[in-house]
Short mmCIF file of C-alpha atoms in Angstrom, two decimals:
data_model
loop_
_atom_site.label_atom_id
_atom_site.label_comp_id
_atom_site.label_asym_id
_atom_site.label_seq_id
_atom_site.Cartn_x
_atom_site.Cartn_y
_atom_site.Cartn_z
CA MET A 21 86.83 112.56 181.61
CA GLY A 22 86.06 116.27 180.25
CA ARG A 23 82.57 117.87 180.44
CA ASP A 24 80.68 117.65 177.27
CA SER A 25 80.46 121.34 175.88
CA ARG A 26 76.60 120.93 175.75
CA ASP A 27 76.41 120.44 179.64
CA VAL A 28 78.90 124.06 180.22
CA THR A 29 76.81 126.68 181.41
CA ILE A 30 77.07 130.63 181.40
CA LYS A 31 77.58 129.96 185.07
CA ASP A 32 80.48 127.61 184.92
CA VAL A 33 82.37 130.25 182.31
CA ALA A 34 81.74 133.01 185.05
CA LYS A 35 83.16 130.68 187.78
CA ARG A 36 86.07 130.11 185.97
CA ALA A 37 86.86 133.64 184.50
CA GLY A 38 86.20 134.90 188.27
CA VAL A 39 83.71 137.49 187.07
CA ALA A 40 79.79 137.68 187.46
CA ILE A 41 77.47 136.21 185.14
CA SER A 42 76.20 139.02 183.99
CA THR A 43 79.38 140.28 182.87
CA VAL A 44 79.74 136.97 180.93
CA SER A 45 76.37 137.75 179.23
CA ARG A 46 77.73 141.19 178.23
CA VAL A 47 80.39 139.74 176.70
CA LEU A 48 79.03 136.96 174.87
CA ASN A 49 76.17 139.27 173.39
CA GLY A 50 78.16 142.35 172.90
CA LEU A 51 75.93 144.28 174.68
CA ASP A 52 78.34 147.12 176.58
CA LYS A 53 82.36 147.58 176.98
CA VAL A 54 83.77 145.71 179.39
CA SER A 55 87.82 145.94 180.64
CA GLU A 56 89.89 144.78 177.76
CA LYS A 57 91.55 142.37 180.29
CA THR A 58 88.23 141.13 181.61
CA GLU A 59 87.02 140.22 178.16
CA ARG A 60 90.15 138.20 177.72
CA ARG A 61 89.55 136.55 180.87
CA VAL A 62 86.03 135.42 179.67
CA LYS A 63 86.86 134.51 176.32
CA ALA A 64 89.99 132.04 177.67
CA ALA A 65 87.68 130.75 179.94
CA VAL A 66 84.70 129.78 176.85
CA GLU A 67 87.61 128.55 175.23
CA GLU A 68 88.84 126.29 178.00
CA LEU A 69 85.76 125.11 178.91
CA GLY A 70 84.20 124.36 175.24
CA TYR A 71 81.14 126.54 176.11
CA VAL A 72 78.68 127.14 173.11
CA LYS A 73 76.08 129.80 173.32
CA ASN A 74 72.46 128.61 173.71
CA THR A 75 70.92 130.90 170.61
CA LEU A 76 67.61 129.16 171.33
CA ALA A 77 67.67 130.46 174.78
CA VAL A 78 69.02 133.68 173.43
CA SER A 79 66.27 134.14 170.74
CA MET A 80 63.37 133.39 173.31
CA VAL A 81 64.72 136.13 175.82
CA THR A 82 65.49 138.65 172.94
CA GLY A 83 62.56 137.52 170.47
CA GLN A 84 65.35 137.35 167.71
CA THR A 85 66.98 134.03 166.48
CA LYS A 86 70.14 136.14 164.49
CA THR A 87 69.50 134.19 161.18
CA VAL A 88 68.59 135.77 157.90
CA MET A 89 66.69 133.30 155.46
CA MET A 90 68.06 134.33 151.72
CA VAL A 91 65.58 132.90 148.77
CA VAL A 92 67.04 132.94 145.21
CA PRO A 93 65.80 131.34 141.86
CA ASP A 94 68.41 128.50 141.70
CA PHE A 95 71.76 127.85 142.66
CA THR A 96 73.28 127.38 138.77
CA ASN A 97 73.33 131.33 137.92
CA ASP A 98 76.67 132.81 138.78
CA PHE A 99 75.08 135.83 139.48
CA ASN A 100 73.02 134.18 142.55
CA GLY A 101 76.24 132.44 143.80
CA ALA A 102 78.08 135.72 143.96
CA VAL A 103 75.20 137.48 145.54
CA ILE A 104 75.21 134.97 148.13
CA GLN A 105 78.65 135.25 148.96
CA GLY A 106 78.38 138.78 149.64
CA ALA A 107 75.36 138.50 151.74
CA GLU A 108 76.82 135.97 153.93
CA ALA A 109 80.24 137.37 154.10
CA TYR A 110 78.66 140.70 155.66
CA LEU A 111 76.18 139.15 158.14
CA LYS A 112 79.07 136.89 159.52
CA GLN A 113 80.51 139.88 160.49
CA GLN A 114 77.66 141.40 162.35
CA GLY A 115 76.90 137.94 164.03
CA TYR A 116 74.24 136.39 161.86
CA THR A 117 73.94 132.95 160.16
CA MET A 118 72.19 132.83 156.90
CA LEU A 119 69.97 129.95 155.37
CA VAL A 120 69.89 129.79 151.94
CA PHE A 121 66.61 128.26 149.70
CA SER A 122 65.93 128.23 146.00
CA THR A 123 62.72 128.66 144.64
CA LYS A 124 63.51 126.82 141.11
CA ASP A 125 61.76 123.43 141.88
CA PHE A 126 58.54 125.62 143.21
CA ARG A 127 55.77 127.07 141.72
CA GLU A 128 55.43 130.48 142.49
CA GLU A 129 52.06 129.81 144.74
CA GLU A 130 54.52 127.37 146.46
CA SER A 131 57.30 129.75 147.19
CA GLY A 132 55.06 130.90 149.94
CA GLN A 133 54.64 127.30 151.45
CA LEU A 134 58.41 127.56 151.57
CA PHE A 135 58.62 130.60 153.61
CA ARG A 136 55.60 129.52 155.96
CA ARG A 137 57.75 126.18 156.56
CA PHE A 138 60.87 128.18 157.94
CA SER A 139 60.48 131.80 158.13
CA LYS A 140 60.02 131.45 162.14
CA LEU A 141 63.66 130.43 162.04
CA ALA A 142 64.57 133.97 160.59
CA ASP A 143 64.72 137.54 161.75
CA GLY A 144 64.44 138.99 158.27
CA MET A 145 64.67 138.04 154.28
CA LEU A 146 67.00 138.78 151.45
CA VAL A 147 65.18 137.63 148.16
CA VAL A 148 66.54 137.20 144.61
CA PRO A 149 62.92 137.05 142.86
CA SER A 150 62.56 134.77 139.75
CA ASN A 151 59.35 137.39 139.26
CA PRO A 152 58.97 140.36 141.51
CA ASP A 153 55.04 140.92 140.67
CA ASN A 154 53.77 137.27 141.34
CA ILE A 155 54.67 137.19 145.14
CA GLU A 156 52.95 138.89 147.79
CA TYR A 157 55.61 139.77 150.08
CA GLU A 158 53.55 141.43 152.74
CA LYS A 159 52.41 138.32 153.79
CA TRP A 160 55.54 137.13 154.99
CA GLU A 161 55.46 139.73 157.58
CA LYS A 162 59.29 140.08 157.88
CA PRO A 163 61.84 142.76 157.33
CA LEU A 164 62.61 142.55 153.49
CA VAL A 165 65.51 143.52 151.13
CA LEU A 166 64.79 142.55 147.36
CA ILE A 167 68.00 142.01 145.33
CA ASP A 168 68.24 142.76 141.60
CA CYS A 169 64.79 144.03 141.56
CA TYR A 170 62.96 147.24 140.19
CA ARG A 171 59.22 147.74 141.26
CA PRO A 172 58.17 150.69 139.91
CA LYS A 173 55.82 151.23 143.13
CA GLN A 174 58.96 150.57 145.41
CA ASP A 175 57.25 149.31 148.25
CA TYR A 176 60.13 147.38 149.59
CA CYS A 177 63.52 148.07 149.73
CA ALA A 178 65.14 147.24 146.85
CA ILE A 179 68.86 147.20 145.11
CA GLU A 180 68.98 146.96 141.37
CA VAL A 181 71.77 148.06 139.04
CA ASP A 182 71.64 150.71 136.22
CA ASN A 183 69.85 148.09 133.58
CA MET A 184 69.04 150.77 130.95
CA GLY A 185 72.71 152.42 131.45
CA GLY A 186 74.27 148.97 131.01
CA ALA A 187 72.18 148.32 127.88
CA ALA A 188 73.24 151.71 126.48
CA LEU A 189 76.97 151.08 127.05
CA LEU A 190 76.49 148.08 125.23
CA THR A 191 74.71 149.34 122.20
CA GLU A 192 77.09 152.28 122.08
CA GLU A 193 80.02 149.80 121.84
CA MET A 194 78.22 148.23 118.76
CA ILE A 195 77.55 151.31 117.25
CA ARG A 196 81.22 152.77 117.72
CA ASN A 197 82.42 149.77 115.83
CA GLY A 198 80.35 150.46 113.25
CA HIS A 199 77.70 147.82 113.63
CA ARG A 200 74.07 149.19 112.55
CA ARG A 201 72.08 145.68 111.93
CA ILE A 202 72.32 145.05 115.88
CA GLY A 203 70.28 142.23 117.49
CA PHE A 204 68.96 141.91 121.10
CA VAL A 205 68.25 138.60 122.38
CA GLY A 206 66.16 137.71 125.58
CA GLY A 207 63.89 139.79 127.78
CA ILE A 208 60.44 140.73 127.85
CA PRO A 209 59.23 144.56 127.63
CA GLY A 210 57.96 146.01 130.96
CA ASP A 211 59.32 147.11 133.83
CA SER A 212 61.57 143.95 135.20
CA HIS A 213 65.12 144.02 134.56
CA GLY A 214 65.31 142.63 131.34
CA GLY A 215 62.72 144.89 129.93
CA ARG A 216 64.62 147.97 131.15
CA ARG A 217 67.64 146.42 129.24
CA MET A 218 65.63 146.46 126.08
CA ASP A 219 64.45 149.73 126.64
CA GLY A 220 68.15 151.16 127.00
CA PHE A 221 69.05 149.25 124.06
CA ARG A 222 65.89 150.94 121.86
CA ARG A 223 66.88 154.51 123.24
CA THR A 224 70.24 154.12 122.38
CA MET A 225 69.60 153.24 118.59
CA ALA A 226 67.17 156.05 118.41
CA ALA A 227 69.57 158.45 119.74
CA HIS A 228 71.93 157.51 116.93
CA GLY A 229 68.89 157.58 114.47
CA ILE A 230 69.15 154.05 113.98
CA PRO A 231 65.96 152.12 113.50
CA VAL A 232 65.23 148.76 115.23
CA ASP A 233 64.29 146.07 113.05
CA GLU A 234 62.02 143.97 114.92
CA ARG A 235 62.94 140.95 113.26
CA LEU A 236 66.16 141.34 114.92
CA VAL A 237 64.91 141.60 118.69
CA ILE A 238 64.21 137.98 120.21
CA GLU A 239 62.22 138.14 123.40
CA GLY A 240 62.17 135.37 125.92
CA VAL A 241 62.93 134.41 129.59
CA HIS A 242 66.68 134.77 130.60
CA PHE A 243 68.06 130.98 130.21
CA GLU A 244 70.17 129.62 127.87
CA HIS A 245 67.62 128.09 125.43
CA THR A 246 66.25 131.49 124.71
CA GLY A 247 69.89 132.65 123.80
CA TYR A 248 70.53 129.30 121.58
CA ALA A 249 67.34 129.51 119.81
CA GLY A 250 67.69 133.25 119.45
CA ILE A 251 70.71 133.10 117.21
CA ARG A 252 69.65 130.23 115.23
CA LYS A 253 66.47 132.46 114.69
CA LEU A 254 68.59 135.51 113.56
CA LEU A 255 71.34 133.84 111.18
CA ALA A 256 68.44 132.16 109.51
CA LEU A 257 67.33 135.36 108.12
CA PRO A 258 68.25 136.55 104.74
CA GLU A 259 71.61 137.52 104.61
CA GLU A 260 70.84 141.29 103.98
CA ILE A 261 68.86 141.14 106.98
CA ARG A 262 71.21 139.22 109.47
CA PRO A 263 72.77 141.28 112.61
CA THR A 264 76.56 141.72 112.24
CA GLY A 265 76.37 142.40 116.34
CA VAL A 266 74.22 140.87 119.11
CA ILE A 267 73.66 141.99 122.64
CA ALA A 268 72.38 139.24 125.09
CA VAL A 269 70.18 140.35 127.92
CA ASN A 270 72.30 138.03 130.86
CA ASN A 271 75.06 135.67 131.57
CA LEU A 272 72.88 132.48 130.76
CA THR A 273 71.47 133.75 127.46
CA CYS A 274 74.97 134.85 126.15
CA ILE A 275 76.06 131.15 127.07
CA GLY A 276 73.31 129.94 124.89
CA CYS A 277 74.43 132.28 122.18
CA ILE A 278 77.74 131.15 122.19
CA LYS A 279 76.66 127.26 122.30
CA ALA A 280 74.55 127.87 119.22
CA LEU A 281 77.78 129.82 117.24
CA SER A 282 80.26 127.30 117.99
CA GLU A 283 77.87 124.57 116.28
CA LEU A 284 77.55 126.99 113.51
CA GLY A 285 81.37 127.07 113.23
CA LEU A 286 81.08 130.78 113.41
CA VAL A 287 83.78 132.58 115.02
CA ILE A 288 82.91 135.34 117.22
CA GLY A 289 84.32 138.74 116.97
CA GLU A 290 85.05 137.86 112.94
CA ASP A 291 82.02 136.05 111.39
CA ILE A 292 79.57 137.96 113.69
CA SER A 293 79.85 140.16 117.06
CA LEU A 294 78.56 139.69 120.62
CA ALA A 295 78.46 141.06 123.83
CA GLY A 296 76.08 140.33 127.01
CA PHE A 297 75.04 141.68 130.25
CA ASP A 298 76.80 139.87 133.23
CA ASP A 299 80.32 138.78 133.25
CA HIS A 300 80.84 135.24 133.85
CA LEU A 301 83.56 132.25 133.40
CA LEU A 302 82.70 131.51 129.64
CA ALA A 303 83.14 135.14 128.90
CA ARG A 304 86.47 135.42 130.78
CA TYR A 305 87.76 132.22 129.27
CA SER A 306 86.69 131.73 125.63
CA ARG A 307 88.69 132.57 122.79
CA PRO A 308 87.90 135.50 122.22
CA GLY A 309 86.79 136.77 125.37
CA ILE A 310 83.02 138.55 125.10
CA THR A 311 82.37 142.22 125.90
CA VAL A 312 80.15 142.55 128.85
CA ILE A 313 78.61 144.73 131.24
CA ASP A 314 80.13 143.97 134.77
CA ARG A 315 77.88 144.15 137.71
CA PRO A 316 78.86 144.27 141.17
CA THR A 317 77.49 141.35 141.97
CA ILE A 318 79.40 140.65 145.84
CA GLU A 319 78.59 144.37 146.54
CA MET A 320 74.90 143.73 145.88
CA GLY A 321 74.68 140.92 148.24
CA GLU A 322 76.83 142.77 150.68
CA LYS A 323 74.52 145.99 150.34
CA GLY A 324 71.05 144.12 150.64
CA ALA A 325 72.70 142.35 153.88
CA GLU A 326 73.79 145.79 155.27
CA LEU A 327 70.03 147.49 154.55
CA LEU A 328 68.58 144.18 156.38
CA THR A 329 70.39 144.66 159.46
CA ARG A 330 69.48 148.33 159.56
CA LEU A 331 65.74 147.51 159.13
CA LEU A 332 66.66 144.54 161.85
CA GLY A 333 68.04 147.53 164.04
CA LYS A 334 64.65 149.76 163.50
CA GLU A 335 66.41 152.39 161.49
CA THR A 336 63.98 154.67 159.81
CA GLU A 337 66.26 156.28 157.33
CA VAL A 338 66.73 153.14 155.14
CA PRO A 339 66.71 153.82 151.42
CA VAL A 340 63.93 152.36 149.22
CA GLN A 341 65.49 152.06 146.01
CA THR A 342 69.24 151.54 145.55
CA VAL A 343 70.89 151.82 142.10
CA MET A 344 74.59 150.59 141.67
CA GLU A 345 76.74 151.41 138.90
CA VAL A 346 77.85 149.44 136.09
CA ARG A 347 80.63 149.21 133.95
CA LEU A 348 81.49 148.24 130.59
CA ARG A 349 84.30 145.14 130.55
CA ARG A 350 85.70 145.72 126.45
CA ARG A 351 87.20 142.22 125.07
CA GLN A 352 87.49 140.81 121.77
CA SER A 353 84.13 139.84 120.69
CA VAL A 354 83.05 143.22 119.21
CA LYS A 355 84.53 143.54 115.64
CA ASN A 356 85.42 147.03 114.26
CA LEU A 357 83.55 147.25 110.71
CA ARG A 358 85.02 150.47 110.06
CA GLU A 359 88.69 148.98 110.19
CA ALA A 360 87.40 146.31 107.97
CA ASP A 361 86.15 148.49 105.13
CA THR A 362 89.33 150.17 104.88
CA GLU A 363 91.32 146.71 104.67
#
């Protein structure tokens, strides 16, 4: 009967491979180069014996767990899933394990409790914050990278996309197609990414000399109910005021807009135009497809993980702010009013 893999020690591996224990340690931990032939022998012995490295013992020696803790607002948003995917893939390549937690069911003050319960398991943190202003990250005392976050003081490594530029692209697309009464649903003024998208919308309208009708701007959190209620409020306005096109601040808000328009029996791209920030399944597969700003979501996770590993490696030249580019993905949801006027 073979030995349990939990009983196999590094000494057993060294004996089977015919090398010193220190050589096995160098191979397993990638500390320095050994000959290719020796490395193959060690790895073959590990495989034959079913040796499992005692990561707890390693962490006691090195002071590192080779584990990263990732915190997201929830698991239902496609964006968070893509960021997790990108971060996990990169960290796995670097030999790290990633633990993922959601703060959706935690009040803001309880998110600190979440960290205190699990932080000893992790060397560093990746955080997609639900509200970056309400959490005192310095109390966490861990290397930290914020993803999808803009903080004016930039006291942490933070990754964001060009939110103002993306909103400008959506607004330009509406204007290019002859829209002047343009609604904007979701977002709260300020330094959040939603507020910056709202600023991009307003600045682009001003640049084209088109006044923003405040009755067509519906502020709110970035969830489906904001889009759903926002569309119904806009379409309850007198006909001469109603928007011909609407921009949704994010994917969930856009889904709420689509749901409301469907219930009202309105055809997107015909009765009203719609565009949104963030690509998502419904935008891709609804008919018509929805014009959106496509963010490099997986790449944001990869970049965040890369910056964190650089911090963990004690690098000093790690950028504090990283802004990633976005692109307009044009589909059929924005009607060309200029062509319609000539028919």
